[in-house]
């Protein structure tokens, strides 16, 4: 089968719509993962063992099960108990919760790297727990974490084709739809790979900039 440029230009608008959904899902999922990860990291430091252990168990359970299974559960199982979510919202929640358990470990490492003297200084200044976290600990802990967090968000972007399993018209689903309609697969699937490659390369350059600015990315 020969490459058909006319067909490429014909399907390009459809694929670009898929790219928009893919990027939107990644951005929203990244924001949710950042918030969920921070919440998990803080709750696991709770002096209440019941809270810390319960949150730790849930985080390990989510991290230990496949993202695809979680997406199916959120979109297809939850409606059986009366929780019906739109596909995009279900996908964002799935991505955010799954990667939130990974970003929690990044937060944990960053918080643990804050010198103990900073905690003692905050206590000596009679700062409240909220003031200690927002003014002393997190401003020091988060900047060095940014490259590692960005790495997970790039990984999330590459996982978005799984969203096609819950009917989201992201890039891969759009490509499959076009391919099945016209019975031509080489152009749409090749373009999907090209889109992911280009956006991933842009992300890599951004990561390198973050690495130079905030420190080395943990491997």
GROMACS .gro file of C-alpha atoms in nm:
model
  219
    1UNK     CA    1   0.000   0.000   0.000
    2UNK     CA    2   0.142   0.336  -0.105
    3UNK     CA    3   0.147   0.649   0.108
    4UNK     CA    4  -0.131   0.887   0.002
    5UNK     CA    5  -0.068   1.252   0.089
    6UNK     CA    6  -0.415   1.354  -0.023
    7UNK     CA    7  -0.559   1.114   0.232
    8UNK     CA    8  -0.324   1.253   0.496
    9UNK     CA    9  -0.452   1.609   0.445
   10UNK     CA   10  -0.807   1.477   0.441
   11UNK     CA   11  -0.781   1.310   0.783
   12UNK     CA   12  -0.551   1.567   0.945
   13UNK     CA   13  -0.832   1.783   1.095
   14UNK     CA   14  -0.983   1.476   1.261
   15UNK     CA   15  -0.649   1.372   1.409
   16UNK     CA   16  -0.579   1.725   1.532
   17UNK     CA   17  -0.909   1.715   1.720
   18UNK     CA   18  -0.782   1.396   1.880
   19UNK     CA   19  -0.454   1.565   1.969
   20UNK     CA   20  -0.647   1.843   2.145
   21UNK     CA   21  -0.837   1.591   2.358
   22UNK     CA   22  -0.516   1.401   2.434
   23UNK     CA   23  -0.338   1.715   2.551
   24UNK     CA   24  -0.643   1.831   2.751
   25UNK     CA   25  -0.671   1.495   2.928
   26UNK     CA   26  -0.299   1.502   3.005
   27UNK     CA   27  -0.306   1.856   3.144
   28UNK     CA   28  -0.612   1.796   3.362
   29UNK     CA   29  -0.481   1.458   3.474
   30UNK     CA   30  -0.146   1.615   3.561
   31UNK     CA   31  -0.309   1.881   3.778
   32UNK     CA   32  -0.515   1.617   3.957
   33UNK     CA   33  -0.211   1.392   4.001
   34UNK     CA   34  -0.011   1.678   4.151
   35UNK     CA   35  -0.287   1.756   4.402
   36UNK     CA   36  -0.363   1.391   4.485
   37UNK     CA   37   0.007   1.310   4.520
   38UNK     CA   38   0.063   1.594   4.764
   39UNK     CA   39  -0.245   1.493   4.965
   40UNK     CA   40  -0.127   1.131   4.984
   41UNK     CA   41   0.225   1.236   5.085
   42UNK     CA   42   0.094   1.458   5.365
   43UNK     CA   43  -0.162   1.205   5.491
   44UNK     CA   44   0.101   0.932   5.504
   45UNK     CA   45   0.297   1.154   5.743
   46UNK     CA   46  -0.005   1.182   5.972
   47UNK     CA   47   0.069   1.095   6.337
   48UNK     CA   48  -0.258   0.899   6.331
   49UNK     CA   49  -0.149   0.548   6.232
   50UNK     CA   50  -0.497   0.450   6.115
   51UNK     CA   51  -0.496   0.738   5.865
   52UNK     CA   52  -0.138   0.692   5.744
   53UNK     CA   53  -0.172   0.314   5.704
   54UNK     CA   54  -0.511   0.335   5.533
   55UNK     CA   55  -0.387   0.594   5.285
   56UNK     CA   56  -0.070   0.391   5.229
   57UNK     CA   57  -0.271   0.076   5.156
   58UNK     CA   58  -0.497   0.256   4.907
   59UNK     CA   59  -0.197   0.415   4.734
   60UNK     CA   60  -0.016   0.082   4.704
   61UNK     CA   61  -0.333  -0.085   4.574
   62UNK     CA   62  -0.379   0.178   4.303
   63UNK     CA   63  -0.011   0.170   4.209
   64UNK     CA   64  -0.013  -0.210   4.197
   65UNK     CA   65  -0.306  -0.246   3.955
   66UNK     CA   66  -0.306  -0.162   3.582
   67UNK     CA   67  -0.432   0.176   3.471
   68UNK     CA   68  -0.656   0.012   3.211
   69UNK     CA   69  -0.836  -0.190   3.479
   70UNK     CA   70  -0.888   0.127   3.683
   71UNK     CA   71  -1.032   0.310   3.381
   72UNK     CA   72  -1.273   0.024   3.316
   73UNK     CA   73  -1.378   0.023   3.680
   74UNK     CA   74  -1.441   0.399   3.690
   75UNK     CA   75  -1.630   0.414   3.362
   76UNK     CA   76  -1.810   0.079   3.344
   77UNK     CA   77  -1.843  -0.046   3.704
   78UNK     CA   78  -1.925   0.271   3.899
   79UNK     CA   79  -2.250   0.326   3.699
   80UNK     CA   80  -2.378   0.000   3.855
   81UNK     CA   81  -2.378   0.178   4.192
   82UNK     CA   82  -2.525   0.498   4.055
   83UNK     CA   83  -2.204   0.692   3.974
   84UNK     CA   84  -2.217   0.780   3.606
   85UNK     CA   85  -1.930   0.993   3.477
   86UNK     CA   86  -1.872   1.146   3.133
   87UNK     CA   87  -1.589   0.969   2.946
   88UNK     CA   88  -1.341   1.257   2.967
   89UNK     CA   89  -1.402   1.312   3.337
   90UNK     CA   90  -1.365   0.939   3.404
   91UNK     CA   91  -1.040   0.935   3.208
   92UNK     CA   92  -0.898   1.237   3.389
   93UNK     CA   93  -0.987   1.087   3.727
   94UNK     CA   94  -0.829   0.757   3.629
   95UNK     CA   95  -0.507   0.921   3.510
   96UNK     CA   96  -0.494   1.159   3.806
   97UNK     CA   97  -0.547   0.893   4.073
   98UNK     CA   98  -0.309   0.645   3.913
   99UNK     CA   99  -0.023   0.888   3.866
  100UNK     CA  100  -0.103   1.065   4.193
  101UNK     CA  101   0.023   0.756   4.375
  102UNK     CA  102   0.356   0.789   4.193
  103UNK     CA  103   0.392   1.162   4.244
  104UNK     CA  104   0.324   1.101   4.614
  105UNK     CA  105   0.659   0.923   4.636
  106UNK     CA  106   0.830   1.219   4.469
  107UNK     CA  107   0.672   1.453   4.723
  108UNK     CA  108   0.772   1.221   5.007
  109UNK     CA  109   1.135   1.218   4.896
  110UNK     CA  110   1.139   1.595   4.850
  111UNK     CA  111   0.989   1.660   5.193
  112UNK     CA  112   1.230   1.418   5.359
  113UNK     CA  113   1.520   1.605   5.199
  114UNK     CA  114   1.431   1.930   5.374
  115UNK     CA  115   1.690   1.969   5.654
  116UNK     CA  116   1.563   1.885   5.999
  117UNK     CA  117   1.682   2.225   6.118
  118UNK     CA  118   1.411   2.391   5.910
  119UNK     CA  119   1.142   2.208   6.105
  120UNK     CA  120   1.306   2.302   6.434
  121UNK     CA  121   1.340   2.665   6.328
  122UNK     CA  122   0.970   2.680   6.239
  123UNK     CA  123   0.884   2.532   6.577
  124UNK     CA  124   1.111   2.780   6.753
  125UNK     CA  125   0.930   3.065   6.573
  126UNK     CA  126   0.597   2.933   6.702
  127UNK     CA  127   0.463   2.882   6.351
  128UNK     CA  128   0.146   2.680   6.318
  129UNK     CA  129   0.148   2.352   6.124
  130UNK     CA  130  -0.014   2.524   5.826
  131UNK     CA  131   0.241   2.806   5.830
  132UNK     CA  132   0.526   2.558   5.864
  133UNK     CA  133   0.414   2.366   5.559
  134UNK     CA  134   0.318   2.659   5.336
  135UNK     CA  135   0.597   2.902   5.427
  136UNK     CA  136   0.892   2.681   5.515
  137UNK     CA  137   0.873   2.318   5.403
  138UNK     CA  138   0.689   2.309   5.070
  139UNK     CA  139   0.863   2.616   4.918
  140UNK     CA  140   1.194   2.434   4.974
  141UNK     CA  141   1.077   2.083   4.888
  142UNK     CA  142   0.878   2.139   4.568
  143UNK     CA  143   1.121   2.316   4.329
  144UNK     CA  144   1.375   2.029   4.320
  145UNK     CA  145   1.087   1.787   4.258
  146UNK     CA  146   0.962   1.961   3.945
  147UNK     CA  147   1.178   1.770   3.692
  148UNK     CA  148   1.082   1.432   3.842
  149UNK     CA  149   0.714   1.530   3.849
  150UNK     CA  150   0.736   1.643   3.487
  151UNK     CA  151   0.880   1.302   3.396
  152UNK     CA  152   0.566   1.134   3.526
  153UNK     CA  153   0.346   1.377   3.336
  154UNK     CA  154   0.527   1.288   3.012
  155UNK     CA  155   0.466   0.921   3.094
  156UNK     CA  156   0.099   1.003   3.148
  157UNK     CA  157   0.081   1.162   2.804
  158UNK     CA  158   0.210   0.838   2.650
  159UNK     CA  159  -0.056   0.641   2.839
  160UNK     CA  160  -0.348   0.839   2.697
  161UNK     CA  161  -0.417   0.587   2.416
  162UNK     CA  162  -0.567   0.371   2.692
  163UNK     CA  163  -0.848   0.627   2.714
  164UNK     CA  164  -0.983   0.493   2.386
  165UNK     CA  165  -1.104   0.193   2.589
  166UNK     CA  166  -1.364   0.416   2.756
  167UNK     CA  167  -1.484   0.580   2.433
  168UNK     CA  168  -1.282   0.902   2.461
  169UNK     CA  169  -1.210   1.037   2.113
  170UNK     CA  170  -0.845   1.105   2.184
  171UNK     CA  171  -0.576   1.075   1.918
  172UNK     CA  172  -0.554   0.696   1.901
  173UNK     CA  173  -0.931   0.648   1.896
  174UNK     CA  174  -0.969   0.905   1.619
  175UNK     CA  175  -0.698   0.730   1.418
  176UNK     CA  176  -0.864   0.390   1.460
  177UNK     CA  177  -1.199   0.536   1.358
  178UNK     CA  178  -1.051   0.688   1.043
  179UNK     CA  179  -0.861   0.370   0.961
  180UNK     CA  180  -1.167   0.149   1.004
  181UNK     CA  181  -1.381   0.385   0.796
  182UNK     CA  182  -1.148   0.402   0.496
  183UNK     CA  183  -0.968   0.068   0.545
  184UNK     CA  184  -0.636   0.250   0.533
  185UNK     CA  185  -0.413   0.209   0.836
  186UNK     CA  186  -0.065   0.316   0.734
  187UNK     CA  187  -0.132   0.691   0.725
  188UNK     CA  188  -0.341   0.738   1.045
  189UNK     CA  189  -0.133   0.505   1.262
  190UNK     CA  190   0.194   0.652   1.133
  191UNK     CA  191   0.065   1.002   1.204
  192UNK     CA  192  -0.030   0.900   1.558
  193UNK     CA  193   0.328   0.787   1.615
  194UNK     CA  194   0.458   1.111   1.465
  195UNK     CA  195   0.234   1.327   1.686
  196UNK     CA  196   0.341   1.142   2.000
  197UNK     CA  197   0.707   1.160   1.899
  198UNK     CA  198   0.700   1.535   1.830
  199UNK     CA  199   0.515   1.622   2.149
  200UNK     CA  200   0.738   1.387   2.351
  201UNK     CA  201   1.051   1.551   2.209
  202UNK     CA  202   0.918   1.894   2.300
  203UNK     CA  203   0.852   1.761   2.649
  204UNK     CA  204   1.205   1.620   2.671
  205UNK     CA  205   1.354   1.959   2.588
  206UNK     CA  206   1.133   2.112   2.857
  207UNK     CA  207   1.252   1.846   3.102
  208UNK     CA  208   1.615   1.923   3.023
  209UNK     CA  209   1.550   2.289   3.093
  210UNK     CA  210   1.385   2.199   3.423
  211UNK     CA  211   1.678   1.972   3.505
  212UNK     CA  212   1.929   2.251   3.450
  213UNK     CA  213   1.719   2.498   3.646
  214UNK     CA  214   1.606   2.288   3.941
  215UNK     CA  215   1.850   1.999   3.961
  216UNK     CA  216   1.907   1.656   3.818
  217UNK     CA  217   1.611   1.432   3.740
  218UNK     CA  218   1.606   1.120   3.951
  219UNK     CA  219   1.647   0.800   3.749
   0.00000   0.00000   0.00000
